[in-house]
Amino acid sequence: MKSINIRLNEDLLADLKHIAETYHETLSGLARTALEKIVQERKADFYYRLMNVPECSKEESEELLEILNSMTEEELKIAKVKSVIF
């Protein structure tokens, strides 16, 4: 395992210490558990998954460009706009 240093405001640190003491955990263990939970949540989030789609291969890119280049102006018009808020 690697170690890191982080800065916390005093109130958050006091809360973490109190929770760790209540559950007979180390501060490091509690922080590790909390970080593991948020990493799992973020990795399951739609935005994260969308932003981490692997790039297309050269062949896939060429195929997509060929399809896009063959489309008419009418086909390229935006049919519907919808806002998604995270």
Backbone as a printed PyTorch tensor [residue, N CA C, xyz], in Angstrom:
tensor([[[  0.8330,  -1.1820,   0.0000],
         [  0.0000,   0.0000,   0.0000],
         [  0.8750,   1.2420,   0.0000]],

        [[  0.3960,   2.2650,  -0.6700],
         [  1.0810,   3.5620,  -0.6890],
         [  0.4150,   4.4810,   0.3250]],

        [[  1.1750,   5.4270,   0.8310],
         [  0.5840,   6.4170,   1.7340],
         [  0.5280,   7.7720,   1.0330]],

        [[ -0.4730,   8.5750,   1.4280],
         [ -0.6350,   9.9190,   0.8740],
         [ -0.9030,  10.8830,   2.0240]],

        [[ -0.7360,  12.1480,   1.7700],
         [ -1.0840,  13.1930,   2.7240],
         [ -2.2560,  13.9750,   2.1630]],

        [[ -3.2360,  14.2650,   3.0200],
         [ -4.3590,  15.1010,   2.6000],
         [ -4.6110,  16.1610,   3.6700]],

        [[ -5.1870,  17.2600,   3.2340],
         [ -5.5430,  18.3300,   4.1670],
         [ -7.0530,  18.3060,   4.3670]],

        [[ -7.4670,  18.3430,   5.6350],
         [ -8.8860,  18.3460,   5.9830],
         [ -9.1700,  19.5220,   6.8910]],

        [[-10.3810,  20.0660,   6.7840],
         [-10.7210,  21.1120,   7.7400],
         [-10.9060,  20.4610,   9.1130]],

        [[-10.7840,  21.2450,  10.1450],
         [-10.7820,  20.7230,  11.5120],
         [-12.0890,  20.0140,  11.8770]],

        [[-13.2200,  20.5430,  11.4240],
         [-14.5050,  19.9170,  11.7410],
         [-14.6220,  18.5260,  11.1240]],

        [[-14.2090,  18.3980,   9.8720],
         [-14.2560,  17.0930,   9.2100],
         [-13.3260,  16.1100,   9.9040]],

        [[-12.1320,  16.5450,  10.2380],
         [-11.1860,  15.6740,  10.9260],
         [-11.7470,  15.2280,  12.2770]],

        [[-12.3630,  16.1430,  13.0170],
         [-12.9550,  15.7900,  14.3120],
         [-14.0640,  14.7520,  14.1250]],

        [[-14.9070,  14.9410,  13.0980],
         [-15.9740,  13.9650,  12.8140],
         [-15.3880,  12.5990,  12.4780]],

        [[-14.3620,  12.5930,  11.6200],
         [-13.7300,  11.3230,  11.2440],
         [-13.1370,  10.6110,  12.4540]],

        [[-12.4550,  11.3490,  13.2970],
         [-11.8640,  10.7540,  14.5020],
         [-12.9480,  10.1780,  15.4070]],

        [[-14.0330,  10.9150,  15.5880],
         [-15.1260,  10.4560,  16.4500],
         [-15.7590,   9.1810,  15.8910]],

        [[-16.0080,   9.1630,  14.5940],
         [-16.6030,   7.9700,  13.9610],
         [-15.6480,   6.7860,  14.0730]],

        [[-14.3710,   7.0080,  13.8080],
         [-13.3840,   5.9330,  13.8960],
         [-13.3310,   5.3600,  15.3180]],

        [[-13.3310,   6.2290,  16.3110],
         [-13.3110,   5.7740,  17.7070],
         [-14.5750,   4.9940,  18.0460]],

        [[-15.7300,   5.5000,  17.6040],
         [-17.0090,   4.8500,  17.8940],
         [-17.0370,   3.4320,  17.3440]],

        [[-16.4980,   3.2540,  16.1410],
         [-16.5260,   1.9380,  15.4880],
         [-15.2290,   1.1450,  15.6740]],

        [[-14.3780,   1.6270,  16.5470],
         [-13.1040,   0.9570,  16.8520],
         [-12.2970,   0.6780,  15.5830]],

        [[-12.2350,   1.6930,  14.7340],
         [-11.4560,   1.6310,  13.4930],
         [-10.3030,   2.6170,  13.5860]],

        [[ -9.3220,   2.4090,  12.7430],
         [ -8.2730,   3.4210,  12.6300],
         [ -8.7840,   4.5200,  11.7100]],

        [[ -8.2060,   5.6810,  11.8500],
         [ -8.5540,   6.7950,  10.9670],
         [ -8.2260,   6.4280,   9.5180]],

        [[ -7.0980,   5.7770,   9.3210],
         [ -6.7080,   5.3480,   7.9660],
         [ -7.7070,   4.3570,   7.3940]],

        [[ -8.1460,   3.4090,   8.2160],
         [ -9.1080,   2.4150,   7.7510],
         [-10.4370,   3.0410,   7.3710]],

        [[-10.8900,   3.9820,   8.1870],
         [-12.1420,   4.6760,   7.8940],
         [-12.0240,   5.4870,   6.6080]],

        [[-10.9310,   6.2070,   6.4510],
         [-10.7180,   7.0050,   5.2380],
         [-10.6370,   6.0940,   4.0060]],

        [[ -9.9420,   4.9700,   4.1410],
         [ -9.8140,   4.0320,   3.0230],
         [-11.1910,   3.4970,   2.6200]],

        [[-12.0120,   3.1270,   3.6260],
         [-13.3630,   2.6160,   3.3550],
         [-14.2150,   3.6720,   2.6520]],

        [[-14.1390,   4.9060,   3.1350],
         [-14.9090,   5.9940,   2.5240],
         [-14.4580,   6.2460,   1.0910]],

        [[-13.1580,   6.2550,   0.8580],
         [-12.6490,   6.4830,  -0.4960],
         [-13.0190,   5.3380,  -1.4330]],

        [[-12.9460,   4.0930,  -0.9390],
         [-13.3380,   2.9480,  -1.7660],
         [-14.8080,   3.0620,  -2.1730]],

        [[-15.6510,   3.5080,  -1.2230],
         [-17.0790,   3.6450,  -1.5180],
         [-17.3270,   4.7020,  -2.5920]],

        [[-16.6940,   5.8540,  -2.4630],
         [-16.9350,   6.9080,  -3.4570],
         [-16.3400,   6.5340,  -4.8150]],

        [[-15.2320,   5.8210,  -4.8310],
         [-14.6580,   5.3770,  -6.1090],
         [-15.6230,   4.4150,  -6.7960]],

        [[-16.2000,   3.4700,  -6.0440],
         [-17.1790,   2.5420,  -6.6340],
         [-18.3900,   3.2980,  -7.1730]],

        [[-18.8920,   4.2710,  -6.3960],
         [-20.0500,   5.0460,  -6.8390],
         [-19.7420,   5.8320,  -8.0980]],

        [[-18.5870,   6.4820,  -8.1120],
         [-18.2330,   7.3050,  -9.2770],
         [-17.9930,   6.4420, -10.5120]],

        [[-17.3540,   5.2910, -10.3460],
         [-17.0920,   4.4290, -11.4910],
         [-18.3820,   3.8520, -12.0790]],

        [[-19.4280,   3.7390, -11.2520],
         [-20.7190,   3.2420, -11.7270],
         [-21.5680,   4.3620, -12.3240]],

        [[-21.1710,   5.6040, -12.1230],
         [-21.9260,   6.7590, -12.5960],
         [-21.8940,   6.8460, -14.1210]],

        [[-23.0370,   7.2140, -14.7040],
         [-23.1560,   7.3030, -16.1580],
         [-22.1150,   8.2470, -16.7650]],

        [[-21.9450,   9.4210, -16.1620],
         [-21.0020,  10.4090, -16.6980],
         [-19.5860,   9.8430, -16.7450]],

        [[-19.1630,   9.1980, -15.6830],
         [-17.8110,   8.6100, -15.6440],
         [-17.6590,   7.5700, -16.7550]],

        [[-18.6630,   6.7030, -16.8620],
         [-18.5770,   5.6550, -17.8930],
         [-18.5660,   6.2590, -19.2840]],

        [[-19.3900,   7.2960, -19.4930],
         [-19.4440,   7.9530, -20.7980],
         [-18.1130,   8.6080, -21.1470]],

        [[-17.4710,   9.2300, -20.1600],
         [-16.2240,   9.9450, -20.4110],
         [-15.0160,   9.0110, -20.5310]],

        [[-15.2150,   7.7270, -20.2800],
         [-14.1050,   6.7830, -20.3190],
         [-14.3310,   5.6400, -21.2960]],

        [[-15.0750,   5.9300, -22.3520],
         [-15.2710,   4.9450, -23.4090],
         [-13.9840,   4.8760, -24.2200]],

        [[-13.4990,   3.6770, -24.4860],
         [-12.2700,   3.5830, -25.2820],
         [-12.4630,   4.1700, -26.6810]],

        [[-11.3890,   4.6870, -27.2280],
         [-11.4600,   5.2640, -28.5700],
         [-11.7090,   4.1820, -29.6110]],

        [[-12.2540,   4.6220, -30.7360],
         [-12.4920,   3.7120, -31.8540],
         [-11.1670,   3.2950, -32.4850]],

        [[-11.1990,   2.1400, -33.0970],
         [-10.0410,   1.7240, -33.8890],
         [-10.0270,   2.5560, -35.1630]],

        [[ -8.9470,   2.4880, -35.9070],
         [ -8.8430,   3.2400, -37.1610],
         [ -9.9500,   2.8160, -38.1280]],

        [[-10.2140,   1.5190, -38.1910],
         [-11.2490,   1.0060, -39.0810],
         [-12.6300,   1.5130, -38.6790]],

        [[-12.9060,   1.5150, -37.3570],
         [-14.2040,   2.0050, -36.8840],
         [-14.3630,   3.4950, -37.1830]],

        [[-13.2980,   4.2590, -36.9770],
         [-13.3400,   5.6930, -37.2680],
         [-13.6180,   5.9420, -38.7450]],

        [[-12.9460,   5.1970, -39.6150],
         [-13.1580,   5.3520, -41.0550],
         [-14.5890,   4.9980, -41.4390]],

        [[-15.1320,   3.9420, -40.8380],
         [-16.5120,   3.5360, -41.1270],
         [-17.4950,   4.6230, -40.6760]],

        [[-17.2840,   5.1720, -39.4870],
         [-18.1600,   6.2390, -38.9980],
         [-18.0670,   7.4820, -39.8800]],

        [[-16.8570,   7.8520, -40.2700],
         [-16.6890,   9.0130, -41.1470],
         [-17.3750,   8.8000, -42.4840]],

        [[-17.2740,   7.6130, -43.0090],
         [-17.9250,   7.3030, -44.2850],
         [-19.4450,   7.4580, -44.1550]],

        [[-20.0020,   6.9660, -43.0600],
         [-21.4460,   7.0850, -42.8350],
         [-21.8400,   8.5510, -42.6760]],

        [[-21.0860,   9.2810, -41.8540],
         [-21.3970,  10.7010, -41.6340],
         [-21.2780,  11.5120, -42.9200]],

        [[-20.2520,  11.2440, -43.7030],
         [-20.0450,  11.9790, -44.9530],
         [-21.1210,  11.6790, -45.9890]],

        [[-21.7700,  10.5320, -45.8770],
         [-22.8190,  10.1840, -46.8470],
         [-24.1880,  10.7370, -46.4430]],

        [[-24.2940,  11.3000, -45.2500],
         [-25.5790,  11.8170, -44.7760],
         [-25.8750,  13.1860, -45.3770]],

        [[-27.1700,  13.4290, -45.5940],
         [-27.6020,  14.7250, -46.1280],
         [-27.6960,  15.7380, -44.9940]],

        [[-27.8180,  17.0280, -45.3650],
         [-27.9900,  18.0940, -44.3640],
         [-29.2270,  17.8270, -43.5050]],

        [[-30.2760,  17.3510, -44.1400],
         [-31.5200,  17.0570, -43.4190],
         [-31.2960,  15.9580, -42.3740]],

        [[-30.5520,  14.9360, -42.7350],
         [-30.2720,  13.8390, -41.8010],
         [-29.3730,  14.2910, -40.6480]],

        [[-28.5730,  15.3090, -40.8760],
         [-27.6450,  15.7880, -39.8530],
         [-28.2680,  16.8090, -38.9010]],

        [[-29.4950,  17.2460, -39.1880],
         [-30.1490,  18.2140, -38.3120],
         [-30.4500,  17.5640, -36.9630]],

        [[-30.3930,  18.3950, -35.9190],
         [-30.7060,  17.9150, -34.5730],
         [-32.2070,  17.7110, -34.4800]],

        [[-32.6080,  16.5060, -34.1110],
         [-34.0310,  16.1790, -34.0590],
         [-34.6510,  16.5780, -32.7290]],

        [[-33.8900,  16.4720, -31.6490],
         [-34.4390,  16.7580, -30.3360],
         [-33.2890,  17.1440, -29.3990]],

        [[-33.5280,  18.1170, -28.5510],
         [-32.5320,  18.5440, -27.5740],
         [-33.0730,  18.2130, -26.1970]],

        [[-32.2440,  17.5700, -25.3830],
         [-32.6430,  17.2380, -24.0230],
         [-31.4630,  17.4890, -23.1050]],

        [[-31.6950,  18.1770, -22.0120],
         [-30.6390,  18.4590, -21.0440],
         [-30.6220,  17.3680, -19.9860]],

        [[-29.4260,  16.9280, -19.6570],
         [-29.2470,  15.9450, -18.5970],
         [-28.4000,  16.5890, -17.5270]],

        [[-28.9080,  16.6430, -16.3160],
         [-28.1900,  17.2800, -15.2160],
         [-27.7600,  16.2040, -14.2320]],

        [[-26.4830,  16.2240, -13.8730],
         [-25.9400,  15.2380, -12.9200],
         [-25.8810,  15.8310, -11.5560]]])
